[in-house]
Amino acid sequence: MFCPGKTILLSLALCFFSGAVAQTTVKRPLRNLSVGGHYAYGSFLTSEPKAAYLRDSYSSFGELYFQVQTDGSKAWQVANGLPQWGVGIQYGNLGSKEHIGKLVAAYPFLNMPLFAYKALESKLRIGAGAGWVEKPYHPETNHKNVLVGSHLNAYLHLLWQNEVKLAPRLFAAAGVGFSHLSNGGSSLPNLGINTPTLQAGLRYAFDESFEESSAPRNSFSRRPFYRLGLSVAGKQYPWIGGERYLVTILNAEIMKRTSYRHQFGAGVVLFHNPSLEHDPSGLLSVKREGNQLQAGAYAAYERLFGKLSLPVQLGAYLHNRDRFPVLYQQIGLRYQLTPRWSASALLKTHLGKADYINAGIGYTFNSAP
């Protein structure tokens, strides 16, 4: 179940990390709510010949979104160039009317400014949420759908958006989008659906007022902090209709914040994965009793947006590599619930091949980042 879209998503997500630099004077809207809509047109990608025949039409989606402009009242907002945040709702045809059907997706997003020139502003929007598929795989009624094995899936969304101001409150936009839909291996099949699109739309702002404001000069702790995390994942293995397993992950890490946008660190991790007892040959009669533990170490980076962050981990197995490459990757979302407690959801992959999606909590032992 190779999913090249995850590698593309990771590469695109990393490209905006340099972001827009902080400035001492900013403009901010007083009432900053907008509503907009997009139409997207494209075609899903697949490297599997057995999935190509599913395509019977082009992919097309309509989107309604609500967006709020940050006002520079917090240092992280200014450090990130005054991003916008919002919620998008998407509906449309995934490109296989007969075997996959309609998609309904809802996701929160951040819209990061890249550059501006006169009436033109270029942005990168990153979103993650849930997507519902009308016709997932079914062994009797829909056995040809080898891309998606469940109604409910994770939905990842990227959009390079170029917006032109037509009037004080009206904006036109065009851009290139990319979406990925999969359940992270919780239900097979799970090749996933990766869809590049061309997009165009309009946005209406409810207020056009602006005022000058000095950027706040808040401070943050630069000393290292320590975090312990516990998370779980569901995984079906090794084939469609196979047994489902509960994977448990315990990790400990040391992190250091270097700015309002970045923090770096390293950690060690222990995986308890009962699916490893299955012999890679796939023979039901072969069981590797007790082969359930893996250990590893990783380098970590987090891109910060206030209480929200995008963690990226590059790890290597130190014990029981088993059937996997020696390197693994994790990317996802973390939200700081309190100064000490956080919640996270991470996608684990091996060189672009999805393993599972895990969700859990973390506890910071010394001063909060």
mmCIF file of C-alpha atoms in Angstrom, residues 78-365:
data_model
loop_
_atom_site.group_PDB
_atom_site.id
_atom_site.type_symbol
_atom_site.label_atom_id
_atom_site.label_comp_id
_atom_site.label_asym_id
_atom_site.label_seq_id
_atom_site.Cartn_x
_atom_site.Cartn_y
_atom_site.Cartn_z
ATOM 1 C CA VAL A 78 3.441 38.235 13.885
ATOM 2 C CA ALA A 79 6.346 35.754 13.696
ATOM 3 C CA ASN A 80 4.356 33.743 11.134
ATOM 4 C CA GLY A 81 3.386 36.751 9.027
ATOM 5 C CA LEU A 82 -0.207 37.061 10.352
ATOM 6 C CA PRO A 83 -1.668 33.762 9.103
ATOM 7 C CA GLN A 84 -5.359 33.069 8.672
ATOM 8 C CA TRP A 85 -7.142 30.102 10.202
ATOM 9 C CA GLY A 86 -10.470 28.580 9.341
ATOM 10 C CA VAL A 87 -12.639 25.559 8.595
ATOM 11 C CA GLY A 88 -13.358 24.093 5.159
ATOM 12 C CA ILE A 89 -16.182 21.776 4.056
ATOM 13 C CA GLN A 90 -15.684 19.919 0.786
ATOM 14 C CA TYR A 91 -18.064 17.817 -1.311
ATOM 15 C CA GLY A 92 -17.613 16.162 -4.673
ATOM 16 C CA ASN A 93 -16.636 13.289 -6.937
ATOM 17 C CA LEU A 94 -13.344 11.510 -6.226
ATOM 18 C CA GLY A 95 -12.990 10.337 -9.842
ATOM 19 C CA SER A 96 -14.686 6.940 -9.643
ATOM 20 C CA LYS A 97 -18.457 7.347 -9.601
ATOM 21 C CA GLU A 98 -19.120 3.607 -9.790
ATOM 22 C CA HIS A 99 -16.661 2.206 -7.241
ATOM 23 C CA ILE A 100 -15.767 5.082 -4.845
ATOM 24 C CA GLY A 101 -18.576 7.589 -5.145
ATOM 25 C CA LYS A 102 -18.831 10.914 -3.349
ATOM 26 C CA LEU A 103 -16.536 12.507 -0.773
ATOM 27 C CA VAL A 104 -17.599 14.726 2.131
ATOM 28 C CA ALA A 105 -14.678 16.242 4.055
ATOM 29 C CA ALA A 106 -14.364 18.760 6.889
ATOM 30 C CA TYR A 107 -11.074 20.121 8.156
ATOM 31 C CA PRO A 108 -9.547 23.052 10.044
ATOM 32 C CA PHE A 109 -6.694 24.817 8.270
ATOM 33 C CA LEU A 110 -3.957 27.427 8.564
ATOM 34 C CA ASN A 111 -3.332 29.804 5.660
ATOM 35 C CA MET A 112 0.284 30.991 5.623
ATOM 36 C CA PRO A 113 1.378 34.102 3.663
ATOM 37 C CA LEU A 114 4.260 33.500 1.259
ATOM 38 C CA PHE A 115 4.658 36.824 -0.565
ATOM 39 C CA ALA A 116 2.639 39.846 -1.687
ATOM 40 C CA TYR A 117 2.896 42.246 -4.610
ATOM 41 C CA LYS A 118 0.438 45.139 -4.930
ATOM 42 C CA ALA A 119 -3.066 43.570 -5.084
ATOM 43 C CA LEU A 120 -1.710 40.002 -5.275
ATOM 44 C CA GLU A 121 -1.028 37.831 -2.238
ATOM 45 C CA SER A 122 0.293 34.256 -2.393
ATOM 46 C CA LYS A 123 -0.436 31.827 0.452
ATOM 47 C CA LEU A 124 0.006 28.193 1.410
ATOM 48 C CA ARG A 125 -2.941 26.547 3.139
ATOM 49 C CA ILE A 126 -2.444 23.395 5.203
ATOM 50 C CA GLY A 127 -5.414 21.462 6.610
ATOM 51 C CA ALA A 128 -6.168 18.117 8.223
ATOM 52 C CA GLY A 129 -9.490 16.582 9.198
ATOM 53 C CA ALA A 130 -11.900 13.778 8.353
ATOM 54 C CA GLY A 131 -13.266 12.537 5.028
ATOM 55 C CA TRP A 132 -16.303 10.301 4.457
ATOM 56 C CA VAL A 133 -16.334 8.089 1.338
ATOM 57 C CA GLU A 134 -19.637 6.892 -0.088
ATOM 58 C CA LYS A 135 -18.472 3.485 -1.443
ATOM 59 C CA PRO A 136 -15.532 1.854 0.390
ATOM 60 C CA TYR A 137 -14.304 -1.664 -0.333
ATOM 61 C CA HIS A 138 -16.777 -4.475 0.324
ATOM 62 C CA PRO A 139 -15.917 -8.138 -0.411
ATOM 63 C CA GLU A 140 -19.300 -8.819 -2.032
ATOM 64 C CA THR A 141 -20.735 -5.548 -3.348
ATOM 65 C CA ASN A 142 -17.626 -3.463 -4.114
ATOM 66 C CA HIS A 143 -14.573 -5.730 -4.293
ATOM 67 C CA LYS A 144 -12.919 -3.695 -7.070
ATOM 68 C CA ASN A 145 -12.272 -0.696 -4.810
ATOM 69 C CA VAL A 146 -8.698 -1.446 -3.720
ATOM 70 C CA LEU A 147 -7.993 2.181 -2.711
ATOM 71 C CA VAL A 148 -10.180 2.758 0.368
ATOM 72 C CA GLY A 149 -11.347 0.208 2.934
ATOM 73 C CA SER A 150 -13.558 2.335 5.217
ATOM 74 C CA HIS A 151 -16.211 5.041 5.088
ATOM 75 C CA LEU A 152 -14.351 7.287 7.564
ATOM 76 C CA ASN A 153 -10.803 8.353 6.724
ATOM 77 C CA ALA A 154 -8.165 10.932 7.547
ATOM 78 C CA TYR A 155 -8.138 13.815 5.061
ATOM 79 C CA LEU A 156 -5.039 15.961 4.405
ATOM 80 C CA HIS A 157 -5.261 19.101 2.296
ATOM 81 C CA LEU A 158 -2.682 21.459 0.751
ATOM 82 C CA LEU A 159 -3.426 24.507 -1.376
ATOM 83 C CA TRP A 160 -1.064 27.019 -2.945
ATOM 84 C CA GLN A 161 -3.443 29.941 -3.303
ATOM 85 C CA ASN A 162 -2.937 33.208 -5.185
ATOM 86 C CA GLU A 163 -5.466 35.872 -4.283
ATOM 87 C CA VAL A 164 -6.213 39.178 -6.031
ATOM 88 C CA LYS A 165 -8.206 41.994 -4.417
ATOM 89 C CA LEU A 166 -11.092 42.975 -6.710
ATOM 90 C CA ALA A 167 -12.841 45.362 -4.300
ATOM 91 C CA PRO A 168 -12.351 46.449 -0.682
ATOM 92 C CA ARG A 169 -14.108 43.292 0.557
ATOM 93 C CA LEU A 170 -14.030 40.950 -2.454
ATOM 94 C CA PHE A 171 -11.118 38.710 -3.486
ATOM 95 C CA ALA A 172 -10.617 36.275 -6.380
ATOM 96 C CA ALA A 173 -8.309 33.285 -5.968
ATOM 97 C CA ALA A 174 -6.679 30.623 -8.128
ATOM 98 C CA GLY A 175 -4.204 27.953 -7.183
ATOM 99 C CA VAL A 176 -2.957 24.375 -7.177
ATOM 100 C CA GLY A 177 -4.204 21.932 -4.560
ATOM 101 C CA PHE A 178 -3.351 18.457 -3.352
ATOM 102 C CA SER A 179 -5.363 16.136 -1.091
ATOM 103 C CA HIS A 180 -4.702 12.747 0.451
ATOM 104 C CA LEU A 181 -7.379 10.402 1.798
ATOM 105 C CA SER A 182 -6.658 7.194 3.752
ATOM 106 C CA ASN A 183 -7.422 5.424 7.023
ATOM 107 C CA GLY A 184 -3.784 4.857 7.968
ATOM 108 C CA GLY A 185 -4.000 1.069 7.738
ATOM 109 C CA SER A 186 -6.801 0.628 10.275
ATOM 110 C CA SER A 187 -8.886 -1.142 7.589
ATOM 111 C CA LEU A 188 -7.537 -2.789 4.448
ATOM 112 C CA PRO A 189 -7.307 -2.131 1.546
ATOM 113 C CA ASN A 190 -5.629 1.219 2.100
ATOM 114 C CA LEU A 191 -3.684 2.355 -0.946
ATOM 115 C CA GLY A 192 -5.191 5.799 -0.367
ATOM 116 C CA ILE A 193 -6.372 8.434 -2.819
ATOM 117 C CA ASN A 194 -3.997 11.236 -3.833
ATOM 118 C CA THR A 195 -5.576 14.002 -5.891
ATOM 119 C CA PRO A 196 -3.850 17.050 -7.415
ATOM 120 C CA THR A 197 -6.270 19.767 -8.528
ATOM 121 C CA LEU A 198 -6.541 23.190 -10.093
ATOM 122 C CA GLN A 199 -8.713 25.502 -8.007
ATOM 123 C CA ALA A 200 -10.498 28.829 -8.416
ATOM 124 C CA GLY A 201 -12.872 30.753 -6.190
ATOM 125 C CA LEU A 202 -14.017 33.921 -4.432
ATOM 126 C CA ARG A 203 -13.762 35.233 -0.864
ATOM 127 C CA TYR A 204 -15.830 37.948 0.830
ATOM 128 C CA ALA A 205 -14.558 39.794 3.917
ATOM 129 C CA PHE A 206 -17.157 41.214 6.297
ATOM 130 C CA ASP A 207 -15.025 44.225 7.270
ATOM 131 C CA GLU A 208 -12.379 46.231 5.468
ATOM 132 C CA SER A 209 -11.151 48.355 8.401
ATOM 133 C CA PHE A 210 -7.481 48.351 9.381
ATOM 134 C CA GLU A 211 -5.373 50.025 12.029
ATOM 135 C CA GLU A 212 -1.666 50.215 12.803
ATOM 136 C CA SER A 213 -0.426 48.140 15.733
ATOM 137 C CA SER A 214 2.991 47.415 17.191
ATOM 138 C CA ALA A 215 3.960 43.776 17.405
ATOM 139 C CA PRO A 216 4.013 42.433 20.981
ATOM 140 C CA ARG A 217 7.386 41.568 22.467
ATOM 141 C CA ASN A 218 6.512 38.498 24.505
ATOM 142 C CA SER A 219 9.199 36.181 25.795
ATOM 143 C CA PHE A 220 9.567 32.401 25.888
ATOM 144 C CA SER A 221 11.820 29.975 27.708
ATOM 145 C CA ARG A 222 14.909 28.832 25.794
ATOM 146 C CA ARG A 223 15.915 26.147 28.240
ATOM 147 C CA PRO A 224 15.394 22.490 27.224
ATOM 148 C CA PHE A 225 12.243 20.738 28.382
ATOM 149 C CA TYR A 226 11.338 17.074 28.670
ATOM 150 C CA ARG A 227 8.177 15.397 27.410
ATOM 151 C CA LEU A 228 6.787 11.902 27.919
ATOM 152 C CA GLY A 229 4.157 10.631 25.483
ATOM 153 C CA LEU A 230 1.731 7.721 25.313
ATOM 154 C CA SER A 231 -0.301 6.950 22.181
ATOM 155 C CA VAL A 232 -2.264 4.128 20.571
ATOM 156 C CA ALA A 233 -3.154 3.036 17.039
ATOM 157 C CA GLY A 234 -5.392 0.487 15.352
ATOM 158 C CA LYS A 235 -3.918 -1.663 12.593
ATOM 159 C CA GLN A 236 -5.317 -4.417 10.374
ATOM 160 C CA TYR A 237 -2.707 -6.921 9.195
ATOM 161 C CA PRO A 238 -1.637 -8.690 7.029
ATOM 162 C CA TRP A 239 -4.497 -8.820 4.510
ATOM 163 C CA ILE A 240 -8.035 -7.641 3.821
ATOM 164 C CA GLY A 241 -10.334 -9.065 6.479
ATOM 165 C CA GLY A 242 -7.344 -9.891 8.688
ATOM 166 C CA GLU A 243 -7.103 -9.465 12.426
ATOM 167 C CA ARG A 244 -7.041 -5.962 13.941
ATOM 168 C CA TYR A 245 -4.369 -5.105 16.487
ATOM 169 C CA LEU A 246 -3.894 -2.389 19.102
ATOM 170 C CA VAL A 247 -0.450 -0.778 18.853
ATOM 171 C CA THR A 248 0.877 1.121 21.893
ATOM 172 C CA ILE A 249 3.702 3.669 21.682
ATOM 173 C CA LEU A 250 5.681 5.144 24.612
ATOM 174 C CA ASN A 251 8.231 7.874 23.921
ATOM 175 C CA ALA A 252 10.469 10.258 25.873
ATOM 176 C CA GLU A 253 12.066 13.321 24.313
ATOM 177 C CA ILE A 254 14.085 16.427 25.059
ATOM 178 C CA MET A 255 13.191 19.589 23.126
ATOM 179 C CA LYS A 256 14.546 23.130 22.923
ATOM 180 C CA ARG A 257 12.669 26.116 21.582
ATOM 181 C CA THR A 258 14.764 28.476 19.472
ATOM 182 C CA SER A 259 12.146 31.037 18.321
ATOM 183 C CA TYR A 260 8.411 31.690 18.175
ATOM 184 C CA ARG A 261 8.286 29.373 15.153
ATOM 185 C CA HIS A 262 10.757 26.544 15.760
ATOM 186 C CA GLN A 263 11.833 23.947 18.297
ATOM 187 C CA PHE A 264 14.189 21.005 17.896
ATOM 188 C CA GLY A 265 15.039 17.886 19.864
ATOM 189 C CA ALA A 266 15.543 14.141 20.009
ATOM 190 C CA GLY A 267 13.866 11.170 21.650
ATOM 191 C CA VAL A 268 13.659 7.446 22.241
ATOM 192 C CA VAL A 269 10.563 5.329 21.604
ATOM 193 C CA LEU A 270 9.200 1.871 22.423
ATOM 194 C CA PHE A 271 6.569 0.263 20.173
ATOM 195 C CA HIS A 272 4.352 -2.612 21.368
ATOM 196 C CA ASN A 273 2.982 -4.016 18.107
ATOM 197 C CA PRO A 274 1.288 -7.468 18.299
ATOM 198 C CA SER A 275 1.004 -7.639 14.493
ATOM 199 C CA LEU A 276 4.767 -8.356 14.362
ATOM 200 C CA GLU A 277 4.021 -11.922 15.474
ATOM 201 C CA HIS A 278 2.823 -12.643 11.922
ATOM 202 C CA ASP A 279 5.568 -14.159 9.818
ATOM 203 C CA PRO A 280 6.361 -11.968 6.750
ATOM 204 C CA SER A 281 5.731 -15.026 4.540
ATOM 205 C CA GLY A 282 2.011 -14.639 5.301
ATOM 206 C CA LEU A 283 1.586 -18.276 6.305
ATOM 207 C CA LEU A 284 -1.166 -18.608 8.903
ATOM 208 C CA SER A 285 0.555 -21.587 10.500
ATOM 209 C CA VAL A 286 3.729 -19.597 11.263
ATOM 210 C CA LYS A 287 3.638 -17.501 14.439
ATOM 211 C CA ARG A 288 6.587 -15.709 16.003
ATOM 212 C CA GLU A 289 5.450 -15.785 19.610
ATOM 213 C CA GLY A 290 6.730 -12.898 21.715
ATOM 214 C CA ASN A 291 7.880 -10.834 18.736
ATOM 215 C CA GLN A 292 5.914 -7.726 19.683
ATOM 216 C CA LEU A 293 8.435 -5.054 20.741
ATOM 217 C CA GLN A 294 10.447 -2.530 18.750
ATOM 218 C CA ALA A 295 12.671 0.290 20.032
ATOM 219 C CA GLY A 296 14.076 3.295 18.236
ATOM 220 C CA ALA A 297 15.539 6.775 18.448
ATOM 221 C CA TYR A 298 14.570 9.882 16.475
ATOM 222 C CA ALA A 299 15.420 13.487 15.689
ATOM 223 C CA ALA A 300 12.480 15.863 16.115
ATOM 224 C CA TYR A 301 11.388 19.224 14.754
ATOM 225 C CA GLU A 302 8.206 21.207 15.477
ATOM 226 C CA ARG A 303 6.823 24.166 13.554
ATOM 227 C CA LEU A 304 4.939 26.309 16.057
ATOM 228 C CA PHE A 305 1.695 28.268 15.703
ATOM 229 C CA GLY A 306 0.913 29.248 19.272
ATOM 230 C CA LYS A 307 -0.634 26.248 21.019
ATOM 231 C CA LEU A 308 -0.731 24.288 17.745
ATOM 232 C CA SER A 309 2.389 22.692 16.267
ATOM 233 C CA LEU A 310 3.358 20.440 13.351
ATOM 234 C CA PRO A 311 5.819 17.797 14.623
ATOM 235 C CA VAL A 312 8.133 15.947 12.237
ATOM 236 C CA GLN A 313 10.225 12.982 13.397
ATOM 237 C CA LEU A 314 12.936 11.053 11.551
ATOM 238 C CA GLY A 315 13.724 7.832 13.405
ATOM 239 C CA ALA A 316 15.731 4.635 13.184
ATOM 240 C CA TYR A 317 15.046 1.239 14.750
ATOM 241 C CA LEU A 318 17.582 0.204 17.379
ATOM 242 C CA HIS A 319 15.867 -3.086 18.240
ATOM 243 C CA ASN A 320 13.829 -5.459 16.059
ATOM 244 C CA ARG A 321 13.739 -3.745 12.694
ATOM 245 C CA ASP A 322 11.719 -6.793 11.561
ATOM 246 C CA ARG A 323 10.327 -6.484 8.009
ATOM 247 C CA PHE A 324 10.651 -2.678 7.804
ATOM 248 C CA PRO A 325 13.390 -0.379 6.454
ATOM 249 C CA VAL A 326 15.720 0.792 9.195
ATOM 250 C CA LEU A 327 14.326 4.349 8.977
ATOM 251 C CA TYR A 328 10.793 5.477 9.802
ATOM 252 C CA GLN A 329 9.076 8.875 9.736
ATOM 253 C CA GLN A 330 6.243 10.515 11.670
ATOM 254 C CA ILE A 331 4.399 13.734 10.867
ATOM 255 C CA GLY A 332 1.208 15.165 12.341
ATOM 256 C CA LEU A 333 -0.379 17.670 14.700
ATOM 257 C CA ARG A 334 0.075 18.528 18.377
ATOM 258 C CA TYR A 335 -2.052 20.861 20.502
ATOM 259 C CA GLN A 336 -0.978 22.239 23.883
ATOM 260 C CA LEU A 337 -4.019 21.720 26.135
ATOM 261 C CA THR A 338 -2.362 23.206 29.235
ATOM 262 C CA PRO A 339 1.215 24.321 30.005
ATOM 263 C CA ARG A 340 2.028 20.664 30.792
ATOM 264 C CA TRP A 341 -0.488 18.493 28.894
ATOM 265 C CA SER A 342 -0.716 18.122 25.109
ATOM 266 C CA ALA A 343 -2.652 15.973 22.622
ATOM 267 C CA SER A 344 -1.253 14.690 19.332
ATOM 268 C CA ALA A 345 -2.069 12.681 16.204
ATOM 269 C CA LEU A 346 0.797 11.355 14.064
ATOM 270 C CA LEU A 347 1.057 9.396 10.828
ATOM 271 C CA LYS A 348 3.859 6.803 10.880
ATOM 272 C CA THR A 349 5.376 5.810 7.530
ATOM 273 C CA HIS A 350 8.315 3.891 6.099
ATOM 274 C CA LEU A 351 9.701 5.817 3.125
ATOM 275 C CA GLY A 352 6.220 6.937 2.097
ATOM 276 C CA LYS A 353 4.433 3.663 2.887
ATOM 277 C CA ALA A 354 1.839 4.167 5.621
ATOM 278 C CA ASP A 355 2.035 2.030 8.746
ATOM 279 C CA TYR A 356 -0.664 3.539 10.997
ATOM 280 C CA ILE A 357 -2.080 6.722 12.521
ATOM 281 C CA ASN A 358 -1.546 7.035 16.280
ATOM 282 C CA ALA A 359 -3.155 9.447 18.716
ATOM 283 C CA GLY A 360 -2.252 10.171 22.311
ATOM 284 C CA ILE A 361 -1.245 12.556 25.078
ATOM 285 C CA GLY A 362 2.019 14.085 26.270
ATOM 286 C CA TYR A 363 3.221 15.462 29.594
ATOM 287 C CA THR A 364 5.936 18.116 29.995
ATOM 288 C CA PHE A 365 7.974 17.712 33.166
#
